[in-house]
PDB file of C-alpha atoms in Angstrom:
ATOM      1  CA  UNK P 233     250.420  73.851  24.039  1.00 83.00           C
ATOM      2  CA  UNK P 234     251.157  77.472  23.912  1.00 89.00           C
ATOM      3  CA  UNK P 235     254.610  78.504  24.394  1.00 93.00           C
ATOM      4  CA  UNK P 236     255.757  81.986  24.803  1.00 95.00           C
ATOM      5  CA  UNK P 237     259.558  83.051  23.588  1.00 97.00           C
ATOM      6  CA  UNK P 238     261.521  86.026  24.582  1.00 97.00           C
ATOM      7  CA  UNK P 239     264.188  87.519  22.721  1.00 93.00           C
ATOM      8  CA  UNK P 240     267.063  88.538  24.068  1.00 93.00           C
ATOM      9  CA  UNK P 241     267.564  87.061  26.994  1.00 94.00           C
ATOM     10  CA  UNK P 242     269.537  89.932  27.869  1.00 96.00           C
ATOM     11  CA  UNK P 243     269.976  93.517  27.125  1.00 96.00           C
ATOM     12  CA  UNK P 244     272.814  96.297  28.102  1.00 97.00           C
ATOM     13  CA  UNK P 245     272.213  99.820  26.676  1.00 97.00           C
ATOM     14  CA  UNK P 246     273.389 103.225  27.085  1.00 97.00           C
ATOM     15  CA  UNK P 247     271.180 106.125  29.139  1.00 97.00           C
ATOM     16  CA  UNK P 248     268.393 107.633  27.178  1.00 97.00           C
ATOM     17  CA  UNK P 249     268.576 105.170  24.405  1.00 97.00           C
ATOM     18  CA  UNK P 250     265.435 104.025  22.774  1.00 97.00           C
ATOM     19  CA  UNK P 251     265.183  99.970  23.259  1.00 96.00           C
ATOM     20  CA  UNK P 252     262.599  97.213  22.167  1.00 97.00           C
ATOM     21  CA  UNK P 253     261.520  93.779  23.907  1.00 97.00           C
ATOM     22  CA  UNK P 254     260.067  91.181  22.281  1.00 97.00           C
ATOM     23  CA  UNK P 255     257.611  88.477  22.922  1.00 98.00           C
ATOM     24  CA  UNK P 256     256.357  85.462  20.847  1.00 98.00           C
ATOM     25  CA  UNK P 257     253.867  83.097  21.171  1.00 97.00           C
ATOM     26  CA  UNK P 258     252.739  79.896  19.280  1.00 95.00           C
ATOM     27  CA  UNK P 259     248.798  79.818  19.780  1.00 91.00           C
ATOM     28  CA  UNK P 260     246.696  83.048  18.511  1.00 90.00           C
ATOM     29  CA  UNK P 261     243.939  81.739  20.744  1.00 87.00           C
ATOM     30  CA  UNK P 262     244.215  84.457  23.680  1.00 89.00           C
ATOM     31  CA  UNK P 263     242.261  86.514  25.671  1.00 87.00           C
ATOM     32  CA  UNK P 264     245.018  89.089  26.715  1.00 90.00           C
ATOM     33  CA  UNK P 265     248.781  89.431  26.924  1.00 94.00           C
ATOM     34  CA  UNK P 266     250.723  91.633  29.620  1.00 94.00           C
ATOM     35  CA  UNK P 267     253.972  93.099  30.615  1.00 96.00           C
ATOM     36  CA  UNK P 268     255.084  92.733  33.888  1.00 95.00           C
ATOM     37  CA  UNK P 269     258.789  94.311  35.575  1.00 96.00           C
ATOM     38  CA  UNK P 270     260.429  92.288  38.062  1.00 95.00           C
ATOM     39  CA  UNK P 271     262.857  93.797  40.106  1.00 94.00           C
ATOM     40  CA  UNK P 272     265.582  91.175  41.502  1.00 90.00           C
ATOM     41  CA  UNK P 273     264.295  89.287  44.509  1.00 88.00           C
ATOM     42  CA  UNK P 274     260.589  90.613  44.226  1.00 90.00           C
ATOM     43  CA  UNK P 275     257.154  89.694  42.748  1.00 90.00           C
ATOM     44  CA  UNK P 276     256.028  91.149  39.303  1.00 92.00           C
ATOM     45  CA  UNK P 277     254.561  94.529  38.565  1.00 93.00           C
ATOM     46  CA  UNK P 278     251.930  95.126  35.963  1.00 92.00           C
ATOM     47  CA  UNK P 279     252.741  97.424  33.551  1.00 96.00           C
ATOM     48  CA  UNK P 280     250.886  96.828  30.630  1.00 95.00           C
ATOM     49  CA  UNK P 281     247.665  94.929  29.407  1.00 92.00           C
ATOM     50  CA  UNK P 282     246.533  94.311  26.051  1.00 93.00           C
ATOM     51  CA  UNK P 283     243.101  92.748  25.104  1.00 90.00           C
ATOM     52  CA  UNK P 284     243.176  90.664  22.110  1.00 89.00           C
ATOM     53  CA  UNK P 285     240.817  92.824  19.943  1.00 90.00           C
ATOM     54  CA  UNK P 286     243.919  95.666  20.914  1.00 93.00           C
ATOM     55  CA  UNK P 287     246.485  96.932  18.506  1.00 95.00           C
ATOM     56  CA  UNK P 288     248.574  98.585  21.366  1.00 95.00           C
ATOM     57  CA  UNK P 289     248.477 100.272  24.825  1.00 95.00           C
ATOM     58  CA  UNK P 290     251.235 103.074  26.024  1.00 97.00           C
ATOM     59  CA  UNK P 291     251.717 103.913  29.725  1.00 95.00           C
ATOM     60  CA  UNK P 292     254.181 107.064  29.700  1.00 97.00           C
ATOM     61  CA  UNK P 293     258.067 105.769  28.194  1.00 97.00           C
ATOM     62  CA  UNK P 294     256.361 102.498  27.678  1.00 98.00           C
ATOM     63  CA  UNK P 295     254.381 101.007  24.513  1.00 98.00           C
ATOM     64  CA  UNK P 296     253.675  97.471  23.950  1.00 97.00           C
ATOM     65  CA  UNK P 297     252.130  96.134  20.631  1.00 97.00           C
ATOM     66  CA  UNK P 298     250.391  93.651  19.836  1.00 97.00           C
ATOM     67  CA  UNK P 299     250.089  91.024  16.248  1.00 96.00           C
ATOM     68  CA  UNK P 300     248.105  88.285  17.149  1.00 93.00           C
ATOM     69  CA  UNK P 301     248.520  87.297  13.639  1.00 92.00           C
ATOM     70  CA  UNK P 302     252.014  86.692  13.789  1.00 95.00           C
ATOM     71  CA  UNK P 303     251.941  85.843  17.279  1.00 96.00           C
ATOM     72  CA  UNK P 304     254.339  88.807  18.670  1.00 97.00           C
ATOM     73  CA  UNK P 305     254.098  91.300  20.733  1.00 98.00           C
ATOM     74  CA  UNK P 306     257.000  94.351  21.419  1.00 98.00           C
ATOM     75  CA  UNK P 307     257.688  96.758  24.726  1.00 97.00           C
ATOM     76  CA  UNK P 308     258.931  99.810  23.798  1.00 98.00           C
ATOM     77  CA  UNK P 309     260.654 101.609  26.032  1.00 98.00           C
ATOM     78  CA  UNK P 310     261.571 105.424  25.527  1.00 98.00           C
ATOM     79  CA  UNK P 311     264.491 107.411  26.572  1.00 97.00           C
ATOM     80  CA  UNK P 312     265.249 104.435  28.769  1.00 97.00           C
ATOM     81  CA  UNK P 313     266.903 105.568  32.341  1.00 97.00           C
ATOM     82  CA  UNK P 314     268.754 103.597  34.962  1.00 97.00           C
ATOM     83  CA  UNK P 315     265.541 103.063  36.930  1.00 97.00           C
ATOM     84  CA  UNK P 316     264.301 100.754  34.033  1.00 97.00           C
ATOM     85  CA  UNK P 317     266.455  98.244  34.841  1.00 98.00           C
ATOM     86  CA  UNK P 318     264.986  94.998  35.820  1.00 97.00           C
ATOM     87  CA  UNK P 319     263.812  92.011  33.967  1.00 96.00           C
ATOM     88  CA  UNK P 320     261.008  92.380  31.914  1.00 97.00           C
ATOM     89  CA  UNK P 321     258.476  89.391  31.623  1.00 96.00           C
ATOM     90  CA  UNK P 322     255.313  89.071  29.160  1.00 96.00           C
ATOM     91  CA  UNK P 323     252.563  86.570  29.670  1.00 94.00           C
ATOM     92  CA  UNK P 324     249.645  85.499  27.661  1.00 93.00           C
ATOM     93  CA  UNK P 325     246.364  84.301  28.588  1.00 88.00           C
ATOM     94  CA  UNK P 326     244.525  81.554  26.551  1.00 80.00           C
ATOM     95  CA  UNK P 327     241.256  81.543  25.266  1.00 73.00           C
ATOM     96  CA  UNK P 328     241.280  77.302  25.647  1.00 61.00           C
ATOM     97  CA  UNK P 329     242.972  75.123  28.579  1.00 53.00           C
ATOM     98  CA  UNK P 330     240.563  77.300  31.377  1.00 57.00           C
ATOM     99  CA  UNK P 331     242.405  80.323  30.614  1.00 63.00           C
ATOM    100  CA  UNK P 332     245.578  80.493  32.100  1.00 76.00           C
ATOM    101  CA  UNK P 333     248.660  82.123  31.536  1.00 86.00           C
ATOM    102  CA  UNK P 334     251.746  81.122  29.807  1.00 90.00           C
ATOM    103  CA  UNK P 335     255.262  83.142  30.891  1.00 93.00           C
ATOM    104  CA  UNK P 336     257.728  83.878  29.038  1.00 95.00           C
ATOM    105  CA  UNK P 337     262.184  83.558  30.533  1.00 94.00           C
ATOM    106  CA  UNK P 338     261.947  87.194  30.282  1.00 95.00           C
ATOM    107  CA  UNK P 339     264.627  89.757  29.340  1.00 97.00           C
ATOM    108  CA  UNK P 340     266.945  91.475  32.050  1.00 96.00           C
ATOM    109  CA  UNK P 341     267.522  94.613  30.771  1.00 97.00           C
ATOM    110  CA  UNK P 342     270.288  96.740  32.371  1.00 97.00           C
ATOM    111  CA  UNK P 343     270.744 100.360  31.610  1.00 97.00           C
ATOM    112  CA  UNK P 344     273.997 102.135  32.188  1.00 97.00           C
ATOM    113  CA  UNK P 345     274.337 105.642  33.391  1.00 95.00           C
TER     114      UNK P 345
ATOM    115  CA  UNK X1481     245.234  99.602  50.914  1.00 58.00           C
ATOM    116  CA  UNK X1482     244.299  96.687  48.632  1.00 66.00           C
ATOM    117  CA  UNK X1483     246.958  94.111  47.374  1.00 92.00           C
ATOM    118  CA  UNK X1484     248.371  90.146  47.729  1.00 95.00           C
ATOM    119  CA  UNK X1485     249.745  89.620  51.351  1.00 95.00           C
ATOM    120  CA  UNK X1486     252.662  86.471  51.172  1.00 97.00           C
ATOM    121  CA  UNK X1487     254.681  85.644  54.081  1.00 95.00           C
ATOM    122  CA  UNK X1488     257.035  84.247  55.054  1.00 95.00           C
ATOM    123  CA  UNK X1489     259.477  86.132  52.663  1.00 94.00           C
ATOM    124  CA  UNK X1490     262.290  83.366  53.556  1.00 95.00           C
ATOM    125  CA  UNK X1491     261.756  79.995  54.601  1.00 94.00           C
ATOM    126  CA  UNK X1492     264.153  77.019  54.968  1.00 92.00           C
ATOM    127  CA  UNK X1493     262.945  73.917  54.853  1.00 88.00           C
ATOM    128  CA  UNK X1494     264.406  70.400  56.503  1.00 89.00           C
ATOM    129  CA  UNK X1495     264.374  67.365  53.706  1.00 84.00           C
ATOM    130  CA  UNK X1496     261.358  65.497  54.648  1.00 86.00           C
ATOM    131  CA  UNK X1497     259.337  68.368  55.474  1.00 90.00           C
ATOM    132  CA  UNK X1498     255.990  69.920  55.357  1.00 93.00           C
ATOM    133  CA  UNK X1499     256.013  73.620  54.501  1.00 95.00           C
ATOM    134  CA  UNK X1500     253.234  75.989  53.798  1.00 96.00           C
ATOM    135  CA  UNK X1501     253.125  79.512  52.214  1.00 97.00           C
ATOM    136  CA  UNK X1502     250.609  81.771  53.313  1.00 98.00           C
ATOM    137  CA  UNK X1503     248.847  83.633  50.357  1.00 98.00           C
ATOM    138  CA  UNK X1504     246.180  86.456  51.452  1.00 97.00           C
ATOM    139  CA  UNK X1505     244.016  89.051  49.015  1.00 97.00           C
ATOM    140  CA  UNK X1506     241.877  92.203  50.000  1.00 95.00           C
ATOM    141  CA  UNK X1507     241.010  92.950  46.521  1.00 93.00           C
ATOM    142  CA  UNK X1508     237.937  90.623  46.319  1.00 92.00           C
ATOM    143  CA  UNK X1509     239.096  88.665  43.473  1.00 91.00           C
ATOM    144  CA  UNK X1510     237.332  85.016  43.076  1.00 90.00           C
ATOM    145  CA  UNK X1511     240.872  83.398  41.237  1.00 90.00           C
ATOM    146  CA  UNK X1512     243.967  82.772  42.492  1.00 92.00           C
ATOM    147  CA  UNK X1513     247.295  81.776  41.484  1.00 93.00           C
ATOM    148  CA  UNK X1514     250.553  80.000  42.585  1.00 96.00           C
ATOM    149  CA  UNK X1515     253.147  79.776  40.236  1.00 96.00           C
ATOM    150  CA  UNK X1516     257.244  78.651  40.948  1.00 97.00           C
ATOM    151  CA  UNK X1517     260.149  80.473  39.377  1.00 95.00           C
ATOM    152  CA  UNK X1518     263.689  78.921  39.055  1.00 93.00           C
ATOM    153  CA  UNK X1519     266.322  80.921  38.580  1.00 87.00           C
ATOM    154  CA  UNK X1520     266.575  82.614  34.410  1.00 82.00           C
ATOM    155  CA  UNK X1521     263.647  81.375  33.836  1.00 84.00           C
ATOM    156  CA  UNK X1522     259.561  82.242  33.396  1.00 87.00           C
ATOM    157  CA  UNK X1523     256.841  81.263  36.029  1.00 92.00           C
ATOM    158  CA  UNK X1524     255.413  77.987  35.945  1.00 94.00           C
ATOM    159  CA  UNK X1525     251.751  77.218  36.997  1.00 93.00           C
ATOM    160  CA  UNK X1526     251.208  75.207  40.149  1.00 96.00           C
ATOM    161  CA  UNK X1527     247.740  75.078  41.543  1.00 95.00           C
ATOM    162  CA  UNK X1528     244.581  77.773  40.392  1.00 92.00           C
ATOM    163  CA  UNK X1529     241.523  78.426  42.127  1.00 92.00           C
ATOM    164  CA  UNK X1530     238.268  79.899  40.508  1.00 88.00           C
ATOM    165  CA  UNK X1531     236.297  79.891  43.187  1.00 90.00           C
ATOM    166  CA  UNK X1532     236.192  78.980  47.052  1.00 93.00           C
ATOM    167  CA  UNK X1533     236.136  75.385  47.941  1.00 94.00           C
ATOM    168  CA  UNK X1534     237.405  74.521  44.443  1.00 93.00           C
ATOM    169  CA  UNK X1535     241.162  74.791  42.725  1.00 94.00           C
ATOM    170  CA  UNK X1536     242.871  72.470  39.897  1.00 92.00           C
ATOM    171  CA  UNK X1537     246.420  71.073  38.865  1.00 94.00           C
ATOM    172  CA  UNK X1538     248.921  73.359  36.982  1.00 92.00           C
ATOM    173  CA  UNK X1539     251.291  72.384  34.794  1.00 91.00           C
ATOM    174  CA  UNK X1540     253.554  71.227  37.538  1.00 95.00           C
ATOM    175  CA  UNK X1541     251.436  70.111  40.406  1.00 96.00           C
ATOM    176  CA  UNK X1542     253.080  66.814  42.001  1.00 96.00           C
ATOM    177  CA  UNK X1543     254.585  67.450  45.262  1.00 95.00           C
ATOM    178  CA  UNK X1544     252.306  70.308  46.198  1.00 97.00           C
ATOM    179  CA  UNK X1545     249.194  70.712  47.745  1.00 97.00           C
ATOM    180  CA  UNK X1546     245.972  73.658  48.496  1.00 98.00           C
ATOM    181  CA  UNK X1547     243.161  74.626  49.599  1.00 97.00           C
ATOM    182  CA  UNK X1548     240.770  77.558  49.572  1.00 97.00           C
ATOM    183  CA  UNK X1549     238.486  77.623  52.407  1.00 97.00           C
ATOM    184  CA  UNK X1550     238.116  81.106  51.905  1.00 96.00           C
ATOM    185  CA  UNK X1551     237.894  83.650  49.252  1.00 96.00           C
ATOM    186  CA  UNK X1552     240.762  85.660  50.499  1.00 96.00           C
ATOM    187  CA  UNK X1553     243.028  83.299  51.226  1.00 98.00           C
ATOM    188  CA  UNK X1554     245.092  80.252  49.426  1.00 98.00           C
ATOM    189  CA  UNK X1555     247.778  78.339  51.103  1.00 98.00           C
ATOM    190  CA  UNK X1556     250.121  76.082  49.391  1.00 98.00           C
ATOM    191  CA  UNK X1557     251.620  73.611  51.155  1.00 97.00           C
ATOM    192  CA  UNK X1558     255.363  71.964  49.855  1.00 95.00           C
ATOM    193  CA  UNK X1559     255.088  68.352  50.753  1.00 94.00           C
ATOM    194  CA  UNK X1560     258.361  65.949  51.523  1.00 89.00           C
ATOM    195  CA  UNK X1561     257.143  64.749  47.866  1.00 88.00           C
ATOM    196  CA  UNK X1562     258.710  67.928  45.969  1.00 88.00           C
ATOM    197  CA  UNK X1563     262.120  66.463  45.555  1.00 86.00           C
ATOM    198  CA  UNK X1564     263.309  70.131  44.455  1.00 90.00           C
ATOM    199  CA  UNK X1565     261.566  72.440  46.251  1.00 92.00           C
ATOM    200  CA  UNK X1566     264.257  75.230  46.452  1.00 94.00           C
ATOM    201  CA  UNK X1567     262.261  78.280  44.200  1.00 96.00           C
ATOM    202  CA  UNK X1568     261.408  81.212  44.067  1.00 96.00           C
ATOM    203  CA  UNK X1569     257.432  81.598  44.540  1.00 97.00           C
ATOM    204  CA  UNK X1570     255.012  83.519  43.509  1.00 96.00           C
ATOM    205  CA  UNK X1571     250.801  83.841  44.477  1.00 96.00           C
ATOM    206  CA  UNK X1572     248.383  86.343  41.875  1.00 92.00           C
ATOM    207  CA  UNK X1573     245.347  86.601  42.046  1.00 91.00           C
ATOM    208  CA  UNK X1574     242.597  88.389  39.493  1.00 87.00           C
ATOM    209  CA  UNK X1575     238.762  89.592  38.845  1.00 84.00           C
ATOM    210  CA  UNK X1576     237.641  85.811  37.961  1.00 73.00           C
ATOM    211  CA  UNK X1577     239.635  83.021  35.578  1.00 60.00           C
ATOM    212  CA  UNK X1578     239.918  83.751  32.117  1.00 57.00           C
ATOM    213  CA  UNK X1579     238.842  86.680  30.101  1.00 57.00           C
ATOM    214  CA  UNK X1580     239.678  90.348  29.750  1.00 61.00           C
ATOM    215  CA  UNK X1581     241.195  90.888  33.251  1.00 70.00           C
ATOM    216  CA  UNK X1582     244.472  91.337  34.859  1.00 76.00           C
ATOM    217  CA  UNK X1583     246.629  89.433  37.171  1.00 82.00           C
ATOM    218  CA  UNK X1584     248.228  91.069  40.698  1.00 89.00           C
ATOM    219  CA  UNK X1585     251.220  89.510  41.883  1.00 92.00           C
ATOM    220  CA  UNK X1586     252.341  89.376  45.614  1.00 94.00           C
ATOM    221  CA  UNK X1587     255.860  90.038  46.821  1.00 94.00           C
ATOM    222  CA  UNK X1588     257.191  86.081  46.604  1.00 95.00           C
ATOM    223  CA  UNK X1589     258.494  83.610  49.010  1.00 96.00           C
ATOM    224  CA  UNK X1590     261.603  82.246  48.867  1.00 96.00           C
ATOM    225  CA  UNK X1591     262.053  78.555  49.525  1.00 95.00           C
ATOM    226  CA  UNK X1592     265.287  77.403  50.637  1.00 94.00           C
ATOM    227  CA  UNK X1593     266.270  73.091  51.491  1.00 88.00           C
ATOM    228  CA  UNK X1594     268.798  73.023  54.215  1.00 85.00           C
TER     229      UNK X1594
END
């Protein structure tokens, strides 16, 4: 059974800092993983999608990675602002069990001004 | 404008109660979604749908209940069964099940026992 880990839990930085989330999974056996942002009280946003055959996708201040090897997979974030606060969930599809997705507790990043 | 359509955004519901979220799509996608979210914590699979007139058990399915009658649309009802209802939850929907594509997430409903 796949099971997807997110480390931290929780993250307070500084304005403009450079930060990195982190996502790992137990089963290489995916299709895709994503990024979503979830702002308190509302659904999830896409911001990323990665393929498994993909090394890494960027989206302006964001880059997420991909090691299907290891079974991680990091957000980057770039000259973070206080907009970027929010919590930050990734979720990966299987390639077995009819495909579905497996979330991750997320991390609720919070970026000071 | 295309995009996933839940309502109500609040709803309180009586112990011993029937309740059903609405879920609607414009984007033409054949699968749909419902997952629940507790607080802290990651979404959890409910009910799926591939196609119309067909759907399957999640991870956590006891206590709840669809249907998909039409491609657009996939209620889920929360029957007097779910003896901790109170969530946070959440319909997607995407291109077809499995494979290369991406999931769309609508706005949430929040479910509330009084």
């Amino acid at each position: 059974k796949q099971e997807v880990t997110q480390i931290p839990a929780a993250l307070s930085v500084p304005e403009g800092e450079n930060l990195v989330l982190n996502c790992s999974f137990t089963d290489s056996a995916i299709y895709n993983l994503q990024w979503f942002r979830q702002d308190p009280g509302k659904g999830l946003t896409s911001l990323l999608l990665i393929q498994s055959s993909q090394r890494e996708q960027t989206s302006g201040r964001l880059n997420a990675s991909l090691d299907k090897s290891s079974g991680r997979s990091t957000l980057y974030i770039a000259a973070s602002q206080p907009g970027d606060s929010a919590t930050y969930l990734c979720a990966v599809r299987g390639n077995t069990n009819a495909g579905k997705s497996t979330f991750g507790d997320g991390t609720t990043l919070t970026v000071k001004p | 404008d295309g995009g996933i359509t839940q309502s109500p955004k609040y709803l309180f519901r009586k112990e011993g109660q029937n309740v059903t979220l609405s879920c609607e799509q414009n984007l033409n996608h054949d699968a749909m979604y419902w997952y629940r979210q507790d607080p802290g914590q990651g979404l959890r699979l409910i009910y799926y749908s591939q196609i119309v007139n067909d759907f399957q058990k999640g991870d956590i399915a006891e206590g709840y209940s669809v249907s998909r009658e039409k491609k657009e649309s996939f209620p889920l009802t929360v029957t007097s069964a779910q003896k901790n209802p109170t969530a946070f939850y959440l319909c997607a929907s995407s291109p077809r099940q499995g494979g290369d594509t991406e999931a769309f997430f609508g706005q949430g409903t929040r479910l509330t026992v009084v």
